[in-house]
Amino acid sequence: MAGSRKSSVRGLFADVRYHGFGIIAGLLFLAPLVWSVLVSFKPSVEARQPPLPPWPVDGFSVQSYDNLAQYGAGIWTYTGNSLMVSAATVVASVIVSLFAGYGFSRFRFPFKNALFVLIISTVMIPFQSILTPLFLILTKLGLQNTLTGIVLVYVTLQLPFSIFMMRNAFDAVPKEIEDAARVDGASVLRVLYRIMLPLVLPGVVTVAIFAFLASWNEFLAALILLTDQKKYTLPVLMAAVRSGQFGTIDWGAVQSGVTLMMAPCLILFLLLQRYYIRGLTAGAVK
Amino acid sequence: MTVTSYEKAKIELRDVRKSFGAVNIIHGLDLSIEGGEFVVFVGPSGCGKSTLLRMIAGLEDVTSGDIFIAGRDVTELDPAKRGIAMVFQSYALYPHMSVRENLAFGLEMARTPADEIERQVQAAAQILKIGPLLERRPGQLSGGQRQRVAIGRAIVRKPLAFLFDEPLSNLDAELRVSMRIEIARLHRQLGNTMIYVTHDQTEAMTLADRIVVLRDGHIEQIGTPREVYEDPSNLFVAGFIGSPRMNIVDAVYAGDSRIKVADAVIPLGQVLYGVTAGDGVKLGIRPEHLRVADPGGTALRAKVDFAEYLGSTRYLYCYLPSGEIVTVEQRDGRDFSSGEEIWLHCDPGRLRLFSAGGDRLRAESPAKVASA
């Protein structure tokens, strides 16, 4: 009797410790996000004052969002640019890596492995070191200072990882399933669309999330390759907001920008995390 | 090509070869399979049996030679246009589709009208008793049910021929037996040509009208199960077919229709062609054809190493004086202890003799052998 009470006390203690640690870790991760959101709803004047307490004392206000909306060419222009660039990067990365991954996984062609290693090895080149050649190439192509140009750069940077991811995803699908579909009369494209695509969906989602996050948050290439203020994406706008005017920084506008920028990332991740985690671990274990 | 009913298609392979780079996998095979026949390809791992089946299916390119199905040269045709259906070892069901969708997929690809698809799916479900499973996903089925669905997927296409690639290998022993009987029943019911690849000789012996024994991309023997078991054409077939294996021991042809094995001289009763006295030969005798007998005469002396009790039978593993091990199937219930000396007798008619190179030596005239 005494023993069972002792063990139940020990179990309770373990539970408290387990959940306590989880809650503290969760709070640590959430605190900066919550702080940003709370500050973004402070009136402009209050947002510039020392940050404690973090919540709005003089009532909630959307003044910071109004200020941000009037910045430069207007927040909706930049948000539109960012959405367009990110969506195009996601679509192009997914389509190209889907075909490339399928090809590398399933077809035999000369120098296949060498080509694959070559593609993967481009990850080792620091992106900053090729900015100047990229700028020159885009100028030659007439794509400098265009959103299309920046999308091409983002897709190029995203492809090594995406192709690697998709090849692994296709490798994890037993070849016999594809053989069965061929015997059933499906063409190569039909096999890819009807049979393989649903099976590699976690991989596709992972590629899409990575492409979205990378292009949505990318700053340096957008700053260098885009010169027209109206074509800036949100990270470039945020840098401008953060640098302030005559040394005064509108912290409320900065935090409202941060909130605005992180919202789609969080929503996307929360919606797709189930697939995303399966995608990253696919093929790791039988 | 639309097949309206189960047809009995003849399948012919003419000098079919397959190589991957410089490595030859299939070395110029000729094979003719009659319409409605159940043929089993059997052989050890890596003998090319699955590759050969995949070549017939069109999933593997043919390096040279021709394949005919129902009189039509299909060598260059896509798998779907050959009029075949295939059942894979891993079932290869589409995991994201329900059983019904799995069955219907091939018909959809052939642009079959929806009501006809439904009719075919219901018919296949009835034959295979998978009606209640139609709305389930493959992940919700047991191994046996999955294999039924895989067979169902083959049936609905009403193929000219069924190709089975080790379909029962992933099932447990008990299920394997019942599925084996179901496949045999299916063949009787549908009556069309079936080619079945396995390394399990029980499956080969029980299912086949004819067995094709393959080794290293060559056909070693084609024959009915009885022929390959009782009349193997070489040492490989003799050793491969039958479980436990045929005993193979070294012997010397002593002339006058006699052979010397260990310290015994056994009369063959018939003249052996192709050897002269003093030539080394290999003697093959199945475990069930050796029996424990009284000492003396033409009996072989042996020492029991250990005995395996299997209920109705007992296998004795014995050493001959030459050090070779022979297996004896014994059914009289008598017990033997390890180290016990016994005498083994065999009917000379059951002996199979092979040259040192492994070819069968027959106790018949060469002319008769050639005509057979």
PDB file of C-alpha atoms in Angstrom, chain A residues 8-279:
ATOM      1  CA  SER A   8       2.011   7.195  -7.578  1.00  0.00           C
ATOM      2  CA  VAL A   9       3.694  10.228  -5.982  1.00  0.00           C
ATOM      3  CA  ARG A  10       6.768   9.528  -8.068  1.00  0.00           C
ATOM      4  CA  GLY A  11       4.559   9.258 -11.190  1.00  0.00           C
ATOM      5  CA  LEU A  12       2.878  12.572 -10.392  1.00  0.00           C
ATOM      6  CA  PHE A  13       6.257  14.214  -9.902  1.00  0.00           C
ATOM      7  CA  ALA A  14       7.456  12.853 -13.264  1.00  0.00           C
ATOM      8  CA  ASP A  15       4.300  14.161 -14.950  1.00  0.00           C
ATOM      9  CA  VAL A  16       4.719  17.627 -13.433  1.00  0.00           C
ATOM     10  CA  ARG A  17       8.370  17.721 -14.430  1.00  0.00           C
ATOM     11  CA  TYR A  18       7.562  16.542 -17.969  1.00  0.00           C
ATOM     12  CA  HIS A  19       4.726  19.000 -18.552  1.00  0.00           C
ATOM     13  CA  GLY A  20       6.462  21.815 -16.654  1.00  0.00           C
ATOM     14  CA  PHE A  21       9.507  21.522 -18.887  1.00  0.00           C
ATOM     15  CA  GLY A  22       7.274  21.421 -21.980  1.00  0.00           C
ATOM     16  CA  ILE A  23       5.332  24.506 -20.930  1.00  0.00           C
ATOM     17  CA  ILE A  24       8.493  26.493 -20.141  1.00  0.00           C
ATOM     18  CA  ALA A  25      10.122  25.509 -23.445  1.00  0.00           C
ATOM     19  CA  GLY A  26       6.894  26.408 -25.275  1.00  0.00           C
ATOM     20  CA  LEU A  27       6.727  29.805 -23.560  1.00  0.00           C
ATOM     21  CA  LEU A  28      10.354  30.524 -24.420  1.00  0.00           C
ATOM     22  CA  PHE A  29       9.610  29.902 -28.102  1.00  0.00           C
ATOM     23  CA  LEU A  30       6.323  31.768 -28.076  1.00  0.00           C
ATOM     24  CA  ALA A  31       7.434  34.821 -26.031  1.00  0.00           C
ATOM     25  CA  PRO A  32       9.159  36.771 -28.848  1.00  0.00           C
ATOM     26  CA  LEU A  33       6.258  36.103 -31.222  1.00  0.00           C
ATOM     27  CA  VAL A  34       3.646  37.194 -28.684  1.00  0.00           C
ATOM     28  CA  TRP A  35       5.759  40.230 -27.765  1.00  0.00           C
ATOM     29  CA  SER A  36       5.927  41.324 -31.421  1.00  0.00           C
ATOM     30  CA  VAL A  37       2.202  40.908 -31.888  1.00  0.00           C
ATOM     31  CA  LEU A  38       1.401  42.812 -28.656  1.00  0.00           C
ATOM     32  CA  VAL A  39       3.769  45.696 -29.477  1.00  0.00           C
ATOM     33  CA  SER A  40       2.279  45.956 -32.971  1.00  0.00           C
ATOM     34  CA  PHE A  41      -1.063  46.790 -31.352  1.00  0.00           C
ATOM     35  CA  LYS A  42       0.332  49.564 -29.124  1.00  0.00           C
ATOM     36  CA  PRO A  43      -0.272  53.180 -30.213  1.00  0.00           C
ATOM     37  CA  SER A  44       2.805  54.591 -32.025  1.00  0.00           C
ATOM     38  CA  VAL A  45       3.952  56.762 -29.121  1.00  0.00           C
ATOM     39  CA  GLU A  46       3.687  53.957 -26.587  1.00  0.00           C
ATOM     40  CA  ALA A  47       5.513  51.558 -28.900  1.00  0.00           C
ATOM     41  CA  ARG A  48       8.563  53.843 -28.860  1.00  0.00           C
ATOM     42  CA  GLN A  49       8.790  53.805 -25.046  1.00  0.00           C
ATOM     43  CA  PRO A  50      10.683  51.203 -22.984  1.00  0.00           C
ATOM     44  CA  PRO A  51       9.102  47.851 -23.702  1.00  0.00           C
ATOM     45  CA  LEU A  52       7.743  46.877 -20.285  1.00  0.00           C
ATOM     46  CA  PRO A  53       5.042  45.890 -19.839  1.00  0.00           C
ATOM     47  CA  PRO A  54       4.898  44.275 -23.292  1.00  0.00           C
ATOM     48  CA  TRP A  55       1.126  44.623 -23.686  1.00  0.00           C
ATOM     49  CA  PRO A  56      -0.599  47.877 -24.693  1.00  0.00           C
ATOM     50  CA  VAL A  57      -1.350  49.956 -21.561  1.00  0.00           C
ATOM     51  CA  ASP A  58      -3.314  52.714 -23.338  1.00  0.00           C
ATOM     52  CA  GLY A  59      -5.617  50.292 -25.157  1.00  0.00           C
ATOM     53  CA  PHE A  60      -5.238  48.377 -28.418  1.00  0.00           C
ATOM     54  CA  SER A  61      -4.612  50.410 -31.545  1.00  0.00           C
ATOM     55  CA  VAL A  62      -3.992  49.672 -35.243  1.00  0.00           C
ATOM     56  CA  GLN A  63      -2.072  52.925 -35.662  1.00  0.00           C
ATOM     57  CA  SER A  64       1.201  51.075 -36.325  1.00  0.00           C
ATOM     58  CA  TYR A  65      -0.471  49.108 -39.122  1.00  0.00           C
ATOM     59  CA  ASP A  66      -1.777  52.365 -40.602  1.00  0.00           C
ATOM     60  CA  ASN A  67       1.716  53.856 -40.485  1.00  0.00           C
ATOM     61  CA  LEU A  68       3.178  50.771 -42.139  1.00  0.00           C
ATOM     62  CA  ALA A  69       0.463  50.797 -44.798  1.00  0.00           C
ATOM     63  CA  GLN A  70       1.502  54.270 -45.925  1.00  0.00           C
ATOM     64  CA  TYR A  71       5.193  53.475 -46.092  1.00  0.00           C
ATOM     65  CA  GLY A  72       6.747  53.943 -49.563  1.00  0.00           C
ATOM     66  CA  ALA A  73       4.498  52.596 -52.292  1.00  0.00           C
ATOM     67  CA  GLY A  74       2.083  51.175 -49.684  1.00  0.00           C
ATOM     68  CA  ILE A  75       2.141  47.903 -47.812  1.00  0.00           C
ATOM     69  CA  TRP A  76      -0.237  46.158 -50.227  1.00  0.00           C
ATOM     70  CA  THR A  77       2.158  46.692 -53.129  1.00  0.00           C
ATOM     71  CA  TYR A  78       5.004  45.068 -51.216  1.00  0.00           C
ATOM     72  CA  THR A  79       2.823  42.303 -49.833  1.00  0.00           C
ATOM     73  CA  GLY A  80       1.550  41.648 -53.358  1.00  0.00           C
ATOM     74  CA  ASN A  81       5.120  41.538 -54.675  1.00  0.00           C
ATOM     75  CA  SER A  82       6.165  39.144 -51.927  1.00  0.00           C
ATOM     76  CA  LEU A  83       3.143  36.908 -52.434  1.00  0.00           C
ATOM     77  CA  MET A  84       3.676  36.831 -56.183  1.00  0.00           C
ATOM     78  CA  VAL A  85       7.386  36.052 -55.893  1.00  0.00           C
ATOM     79  CA  SER A  86       6.805  33.393 -53.211  1.00  0.00           C
ATOM     80  CA  ALA A  87       3.914  31.741 -55.018  1.00  0.00           C
ATOM     81  CA  ALA A  88       5.824  31.653 -58.305  1.00  0.00           C
ATOM     82  CA  THR A  89       8.920  30.272 -56.553  1.00  0.00           C
ATOM     83  CA  VAL A  90       6.848  27.568 -54.867  1.00  0.00           C
ATOM     84  CA  VAL A  91       5.074  26.549 -58.076  1.00  0.00           C
ATOM     85  CA  ALA A  92       8.238  26.564 -60.199  1.00  0.00           C
ATOM     86  CA  SER A  93      10.322  24.749 -57.559  1.00  0.00           C
ATOM     87  CA  VAL A  94       7.672  22.065 -57.085  1.00  0.00           C
ATOM     88  CA  ILE A  95       7.149  21.472 -60.810  1.00  0.00           C
ATOM     89  CA  VAL A  96      10.834  21.386 -61.728  1.00  0.00           C
ATOM     90  CA  SER A  97      11.888  19.295 -58.724  1.00  0.00           C
ATOM     91  CA  LEU A  98       8.972  16.901 -59.253  1.00  0.00           C
ATOM     92  CA  PHE A  99      10.081  16.073 -62.790  1.00  0.00           C
ATOM     93  CA  ALA A 100      13.790  16.177 -61.953  1.00  0.00           C
ATOM     94  CA  GLY A 101      13.357  14.011 -58.848  1.00  0.00           C
ATOM     95  CA  TYR A 102      11.275  11.509 -60.812  1.00  0.00           C
ATOM     96  CA  GLY A 103      13.894  11.413 -63.554  1.00  0.00           C
ATOM     97  CA  PHE A 104      16.806  10.953 -61.173  1.00  0.00           C
ATOM     98  CA  SER A 105      14.938   8.307 -59.214  1.00  0.00           C
ATOM     99  CA  ARG A 106      13.460   6.221 -62.001  1.00  0.00           C
ATOM    100  CA  PHE A 107      15.217   6.685 -65.319  1.00  0.00           C
ATOM    101  CA  ARG A 108      18.583   5.483 -66.533  1.00  0.00           C
ATOM    102  CA  PHE A 109      20.598   8.006 -68.526  1.00  0.00           C
ATOM    103  CA  PRO A 110      24.303   8.704 -69.058  1.00  0.00           C
ATOM    104  CA  PHE A 111      26.157  10.586 -66.295  1.00  0.00           C
ATOM    105  CA  LYS A 112      23.085  10.443 -64.064  1.00  0.00           C
ATOM    106  CA  ASN A 113      24.990  10.257 -60.793  1.00  0.00           C
ATOM    107  CA  ALA A 114      27.594  12.815 -61.858  1.00  0.00           C
ATOM    108  CA  LEU A 115      24.837  15.233 -62.804  1.00  0.00           C
ATOM    109  CA  PHE A 116      23.063  14.690 -59.512  1.00  0.00           C
ATOM    110  CA  VAL A 117      26.242  15.295 -57.507  1.00  0.00           C
ATOM    111  CA  LEU A 118      26.883  18.418 -59.593  1.00  0.00           C
ATOM    112  CA  ILE A 119      23.434  19.788 -58.767  1.00  0.00           C
ATOM    113  CA  ILE A 120      23.782  19.007 -55.070  1.00  0.00           C
ATOM    114  CA  SER A 121      27.310  20.434 -54.919  1.00  0.00           C
ATOM    115  CA  THR A 122      25.999  23.887 -55.879  1.00  0.00           C
ATOM    116  CA  VAL A 123      24.676  24.104 -52.315  1.00  0.00           C
ATOM    117  CA  MET A 124      28.299  24.536 -51.217  1.00  0.00           C
ATOM    118  CA  ILE A 125      28.745  27.780 -53.179  1.00  0.00           C
ATOM    119  CA  PRO A 126      27.924  30.792 -50.961  1.00  0.00           C
ATOM    120  CA  PHE A 127      25.049  32.598 -52.590  1.00  0.00           C
ATOM    121  CA  GLN A 128      26.560  36.015 -51.833  1.00  0.00           C
ATOM    122  CA  SER A 129      29.636  35.174 -53.920  1.00  0.00           C
ATOM    123  CA  ILE A 130      27.583  34.768 -57.114  1.00  0.00           C
ATOM    124  CA  LEU A 131      25.402  37.837 -56.689  1.00  0.00           C
ATOM    125  CA  THR A 132      27.468  39.933 -59.088  1.00  0.00           C
ATOM    126  CA  PRO A 133      27.442  37.334 -61.913  1.00  0.00           C
ATOM    127  CA  LEU A 134      23.728  36.799 -61.286  1.00  0.00           C
ATOM    128  CA  PHE A 135      23.151  40.543 -61.567  1.00  0.00           C
ATOM    129  CA  LEU A 136      25.079  40.637 -64.864  1.00  0.00           C
ATOM    130  CA  ILE A 137      23.247  37.612 -66.262  1.00  0.00           C
ATOM    131  CA  LEU A 138      19.838  39.011 -65.359  1.00  0.00           C
ATOM    132  CA  THR A 139      20.800  42.355 -66.941  1.00  0.00           C
ATOM    133  CA  LYS A 140      21.849  40.537 -70.143  1.00  0.00           C
ATOM    134  CA  LEU A 141      18.537  38.702 -70.172  1.00  0.00           C
ATOM    135  CA  GLY A 142      16.640  41.900 -69.562  1.00  0.00           C
ATOM    136  CA  LEU A 143      15.304  40.464 -66.306  1.00  0.00           C
ATOM    137  CA  GLN A 144      17.150  42.708 -63.855  1.00  0.00           C
ATOM    138  CA  ASN A 145      14.720  44.693 -61.710  1.00  0.00           C
ATOM    139  CA  THR A 146      11.840  42.355 -62.555  1.00  0.00           C
ATOM    140  CA  LEU A 147       9.958  40.007 -60.284  1.00  0.00           C
ATOM    141  CA  THR A 148      10.398  37.254 -62.901  1.00  0.00           C
ATOM    142  CA  GLY A 149      14.156  37.643 -62.603  1.00  0.00           C
ATOM    143  CA  ILE A 150      14.088  37.391 -58.834  1.00  0.00           C
ATOM    144  CA  VAL A 151      11.821  34.327 -59.043  1.00  0.00           C
ATOM    145  CA  LEU A 152      14.319  32.653 -61.385  1.00  0.00           C
ATOM    146  CA  VAL A 153      17.125  33.335 -58.910  1.00  0.00           C
ATOM    147  CA  TYR A 154      15.105  31.984 -55.989  1.00  0.00           C
ATOM    148  CA  VAL A 155      14.096  28.853 -57.895  1.00  0.00           C
ATOM    149  CA  THR A 156      17.710  28.235 -58.897  1.00  0.00           C
ATOM    150  CA  LEU A 157      18.836  28.551 -55.292  1.00  0.00           C
ATOM    151  CA  GLN A 158      16.019  26.332 -54.085  1.00  0.00           C
ATOM    152  CA  LEU A 159      16.387  23.548 -56.644  1.00  0.00           C
ATOM    153  CA  PRO A 160      19.359  21.540 -55.282  1.00  0.00           C
ATOM    154  CA  PHE A 161      17.578  20.874 -52.003  1.00  0.00           C
ATOM    155  CA  SER A 162      14.209  20.396 -53.712  1.00  0.00           C
ATOM    156  CA  ILE A 163      15.549  17.894 -56.243  1.00  0.00           C
ATOM    157  CA  PHE A 164      17.363  15.999 -53.512  1.00  0.00           C
ATOM    158  CA  MET A 165      14.168  15.912 -51.468  1.00  0.00           C
ATOM    159  CA  MET A 166      12.001  14.756 -54.367  1.00  0.00           C
ATOM    160  CA  ARG A 167      14.449  12.090 -55.507  1.00  0.00           C
ATOM    161  CA  ASN A 168      14.399  10.626 -52.002  1.00  0.00           C
ATOM    162  CA  ALA A 169      10.608  10.806 -51.957  1.00  0.00           C
ATOM    163  CA  PHE A 170      10.357   8.917 -55.263  1.00  0.00           C
ATOM    164  CA  ASP A 171      13.018   6.417 -54.179  1.00  0.00           C
ATOM    165  CA  ALA A 172      10.833   5.543 -51.196  1.00  0.00           C
ATOM    166  CA  VAL A 173       7.956   4.452 -53.477  1.00  0.00           C
ATOM    167  CA  PRO A 174       8.330   0.762 -54.437  1.00  0.00           C
ATOM    168  CA  LYS A 175       9.064   0.400 -58.137  1.00  0.00           C
ATOM    169  CA  GLU A 176       6.499  -2.381 -58.425  1.00  0.00           C
ATOM    170  CA  ILE A 177       3.662   0.116 -57.872  1.00  0.00           C
ATOM    171  CA  GLU A 178       4.798   1.981 -60.951  1.00  0.00           C
ATOM    172  CA  ASP A 179       5.190  -1.280 -62.881  1.00  0.00           C
ATOM    173  CA  ALA A 180       1.648  -2.229 -61.907  1.00  0.00           C
ATOM    174  CA  ALA A 181       0.379   1.116 -63.223  1.00  0.00           C
ATOM    175  CA  ARG A 182       2.254   0.602 -66.490  1.00  0.00           C
ATOM    176  CA  VAL A 183       0.717  -2.857 -66.885  1.00  0.00           C
ATOM    177  CA  ASP A 184      -2.645  -1.229 -66.141  1.00  0.00           C
ATOM    178  CA  GLY A 185      -2.057   1.028 -69.136  1.00  0.00           C
ATOM    179  CA  ALA A 186      -1.045   4.348 -67.589  1.00  0.00           C
ATOM    180  CA  SER A 187       1.360   6.550 -69.579  1.00  0.00           C
ATOM    181  CA  VAL A 188       4.489   7.971 -67.918  1.00  0.00           C
ATOM    182  CA  LEU A 189       2.742  11.286 -67.195  1.00  0.00           C
ATOM    183  CA  ARG A 190      -0.396   9.516 -65.993  1.00  0.00           C
ATOM    184  CA  VAL A 191       1.720   7.347 -63.674  1.00  0.00           C
ATOM    185  CA  LEU A 192       3.362  10.485 -62.305  1.00  0.00           C
ATOM    186  CA  TYR A 193       0.078  12.341 -61.850  1.00  0.00           C
ATOM    187  CA  ARG A 194      -2.334   9.613 -60.722  1.00  0.00           C
ATOM    188  CA  ILE A 195      -0.067   7.182 -58.868  1.00  0.00           C
ATOM    189  CA  MET A 196       3.212   8.795 -57.842  1.00  0.00           C
ATOM    190  CA  LEU A 197       2.108  12.328 -56.957  1.00  0.00           C
ATOM    191  CA  PRO A 198      -0.255  11.300 -54.130  1.00  0.00           C
ATOM    192  CA  LEU A 199       2.470   9.029 -52.757  1.00  0.00           C
ATOM    193  CA  VAL A 200       5.180  11.715 -52.758  1.00  0.00           C
ATOM    194  CA  LEU A 201       2.846  14.442 -51.471  1.00  0.00           C
ATOM    195  CA  PRO A 202       4.724  14.818 -48.149  1.00  0.00           C
ATOM    196  CA  GLY A 203       7.886  15.492 -50.179  1.00  0.00           C
ATOM    197  CA  VAL A 204       6.051  18.013 -52.355  1.00  0.00           C
ATOM    198  CA  VAL A 205       4.711  19.806 -49.273  1.00  0.00           C
ATOM    199  CA  THR A 206       8.184  19.935 -47.740  1.00  0.00           C
ATOM    200  CA  VAL A 207       9.631  21.380 -50.937  1.00  0.00           C
ATOM    201  CA  ALA A 208       6.779  23.912 -51.114  1.00  0.00           C
ATOM    202  CA  ILE A 209       7.195  25.031 -47.482  1.00  0.00           C
ATOM    203  CA  PHE A 210      10.954  25.418 -47.847  1.00  0.00           C
ATOM    204  CA  ALA A 211      10.569  27.331 -51.119  1.00  0.00           C
ATOM    205  CA  PHE A 212       7.924  29.575 -49.593  1.00  0.00           C
ATOM    206  CA  LEU A 213       9.886  30.350 -46.422  1.00  0.00           C
ATOM    207  CA  ALA A 214      13.112  30.975 -48.334  1.00  0.00           C
ATOM    208  CA  SER A 215      11.557  33.298 -50.918  1.00  0.00           C
ATOM    209  CA  TRP A 216       9.215  35.061 -48.470  1.00  0.00           C
ATOM    210  CA  ASN A 217      12.081  35.942 -46.129  1.00  0.00           C
ATOM    211  CA  GLU A 218      14.887  36.486 -48.660  1.00  0.00           C
ATOM    212  CA  PHE A 219      16.431  39.941 -48.380  1.00  0.00           C
ATOM    213  CA  LEU A 220      19.868  40.289 -49.978  1.00  0.00           C
ATOM    214  CA  ALA A 221      19.085  39.200 -53.546  1.00  0.00           C
ATOM    215  CA  ALA A 222      15.889  41.248 -53.561  1.00  0.00           C
ATOM    216  CA  LEU A 223      17.784  44.321 -52.332  1.00  0.00           C
ATOM    217  CA  ILE A 224      20.557  43.985 -54.928  1.00  0.00           C
ATOM    218  CA  LEU A 225      18.622  42.759 -57.957  1.00  0.00           C
ATOM    219  CA  LEU A 226      15.566  44.994 -57.572  1.00  0.00           C
ATOM    220  CA  THR A 227      16.156  48.716 -57.986  1.00  0.00           C
ATOM    221  CA  ASP A 228      12.646  50.030 -58.479  1.00  0.00           C
ATOM    222  CA  GLN A 229      11.089  50.827 -55.088  1.00  0.00           C
ATOM    223  CA  LYS A 230       7.668  49.652 -56.269  1.00  0.00           C
ATOM    224  CA  LYS A 231       9.026  46.164 -56.896  1.00  0.00           C
ATOM    225  CA  TYR A 232      10.521  45.640 -53.449  1.00  0.00           C
ATOM    226  CA  THR A 233       9.422  42.677 -51.458  1.00  0.00           C
ATOM    227  CA  LEU A 234       8.447  42.771 -47.751  1.00  0.00           C
ATOM    228  CA  PRO A 235      11.928  42.028 -46.296  1.00  0.00           C
ATOM    229  CA  VAL A 236      13.379  45.011 -48.193  1.00  0.00           C
ATOM    230  CA  LEU A 237      10.525  47.183 -46.943  1.00  0.00           C
ATOM    231  CA  MET A 238      11.157  45.988 -43.405  1.00  0.00           C
ATOM    232  CA  ALA A 239      14.822  46.969 -43.649  1.00  0.00           C
ATOM    233  CA  ALA A 240      13.754  50.426 -44.762  1.00  0.00           C
ATOM    234  CA  VAL A 241      11.217  50.709 -41.931  1.00  0.00           C
ATOM    235  CA  ARG A 242      13.809  49.556 -39.406  1.00  0.00           C
ATOM    236  CA  SER A 243      16.393  52.086 -40.560  1.00  0.00           C
ATOM    237  CA  GLY A 244      13.873  54.843 -39.672  1.00  0.00           C
ATOM    238  CA  GLN A 245      13.811  58.498 -40.605  1.00  0.00           C
ATOM    239  CA  PHE A 246      16.414  60.866 -39.153  1.00  0.00           C
ATOM    240  CA  GLY A 247      17.335  58.223 -36.591  1.00  0.00           C
ATOM    241  CA  THR A 248      13.839  57.791 -35.156  1.00  0.00           C
ATOM    242  CA  ILE A 249      12.538  54.304 -35.564  1.00  0.00           C
ATOM    243  CA  ASP A 250       8.819  53.559 -35.493  1.00  0.00           C
ATOM    244  CA  TRP A 251       9.029  50.343 -33.427  1.00  0.00           C
ATOM    245  CA  GLY A 252       5.296  49.865 -33.681  1.00  0.00           C
ATOM    246  CA  ALA A 253       5.521  49.815 -37.487  1.00  0.00           C
ATOM    247  CA  VAL A 254       8.508  47.448 -37.309  1.00  0.00           C
ATOM    248  CA  GLN A 255       6.599  45.013 -35.089  1.00  0.00           C
ATOM    249  CA  SER A 256       3.447  45.240 -37.187  1.00  0.00           C
ATOM    250  CA  GLY A 257       5.625  44.400 -40.235  1.00  0.00           C
ATOM    251  CA  VAL A 258       7.142  41.469 -38.347  1.00  0.00           C
ATOM    252  CA  THR A 259       3.653  40.246 -37.418  1.00  0.00           C
ATOM    253  CA  LEU A 260       2.456  40.625 -40.976  1.00  0.00           C
ATOM    254  CA  MET A 261       5.458  38.736 -42.320  1.00  0.00           C
ATOM    255  CA  MET A 262       5.345  35.875 -39.886  1.00  0.00           C
ATOM    256  CA  ALA A 263       1.599  35.240 -40.109  1.00  0.00           C
ATOM    257  CA  PRO A 264       1.591  33.393 -43.470  1.00  0.00           C
ATOM    258  CA  CYS A 265       4.636  31.325 -42.459  1.00  0.00           C
ATOM    259  CA  LEU A 266       2.983  30.214 -39.225  1.00  0.00           C
ATOM    260  CA  ILE A 267      -0.366  29.483 -40.858  1.00  0.00           C
ATOM    261  CA  LEU A 268       1.259  27.512 -43.662  1.00  0.00           C
ATOM    262  CA  PHE A 269       3.429  25.529 -41.296  1.00  0.00           C
ATOM    263  CA  LEU A 270       0.593  24.743 -38.896  1.00  0.00           C
ATOM    264  CA  LEU A 271      -1.669  23.651 -41.738  1.00  0.00           C
ATOM    265  CA  LEU A 272       0.902  21.439 -43.414  1.00  0.00           C
ATOM    266  CA  GLN A 273       3.122  20.268 -40.554  1.00  0.00           C
ATOM    267  CA  ARG A 274       1.740  16.727 -40.655  1.00  0.00           C
ATOM    268  CA  TYR A 275       2.880  16.269 -44.261  1.00  0.00           C
ATOM    269  CA  TYR A 276       6.045  18.240 -43.700  1.00  0.00           C
ATOM    270  CA  ILE A 277       7.292  16.023 -40.880  1.00  0.00           C
ATOM    271  CA  ARG A 278       6.430  12.884 -42.855  1.00  0.00           C
ATOM    272  CA  GLY A 279       8.310  14.342 -45.825  1.00  0.00           C
TER     273      GLY A 279
END
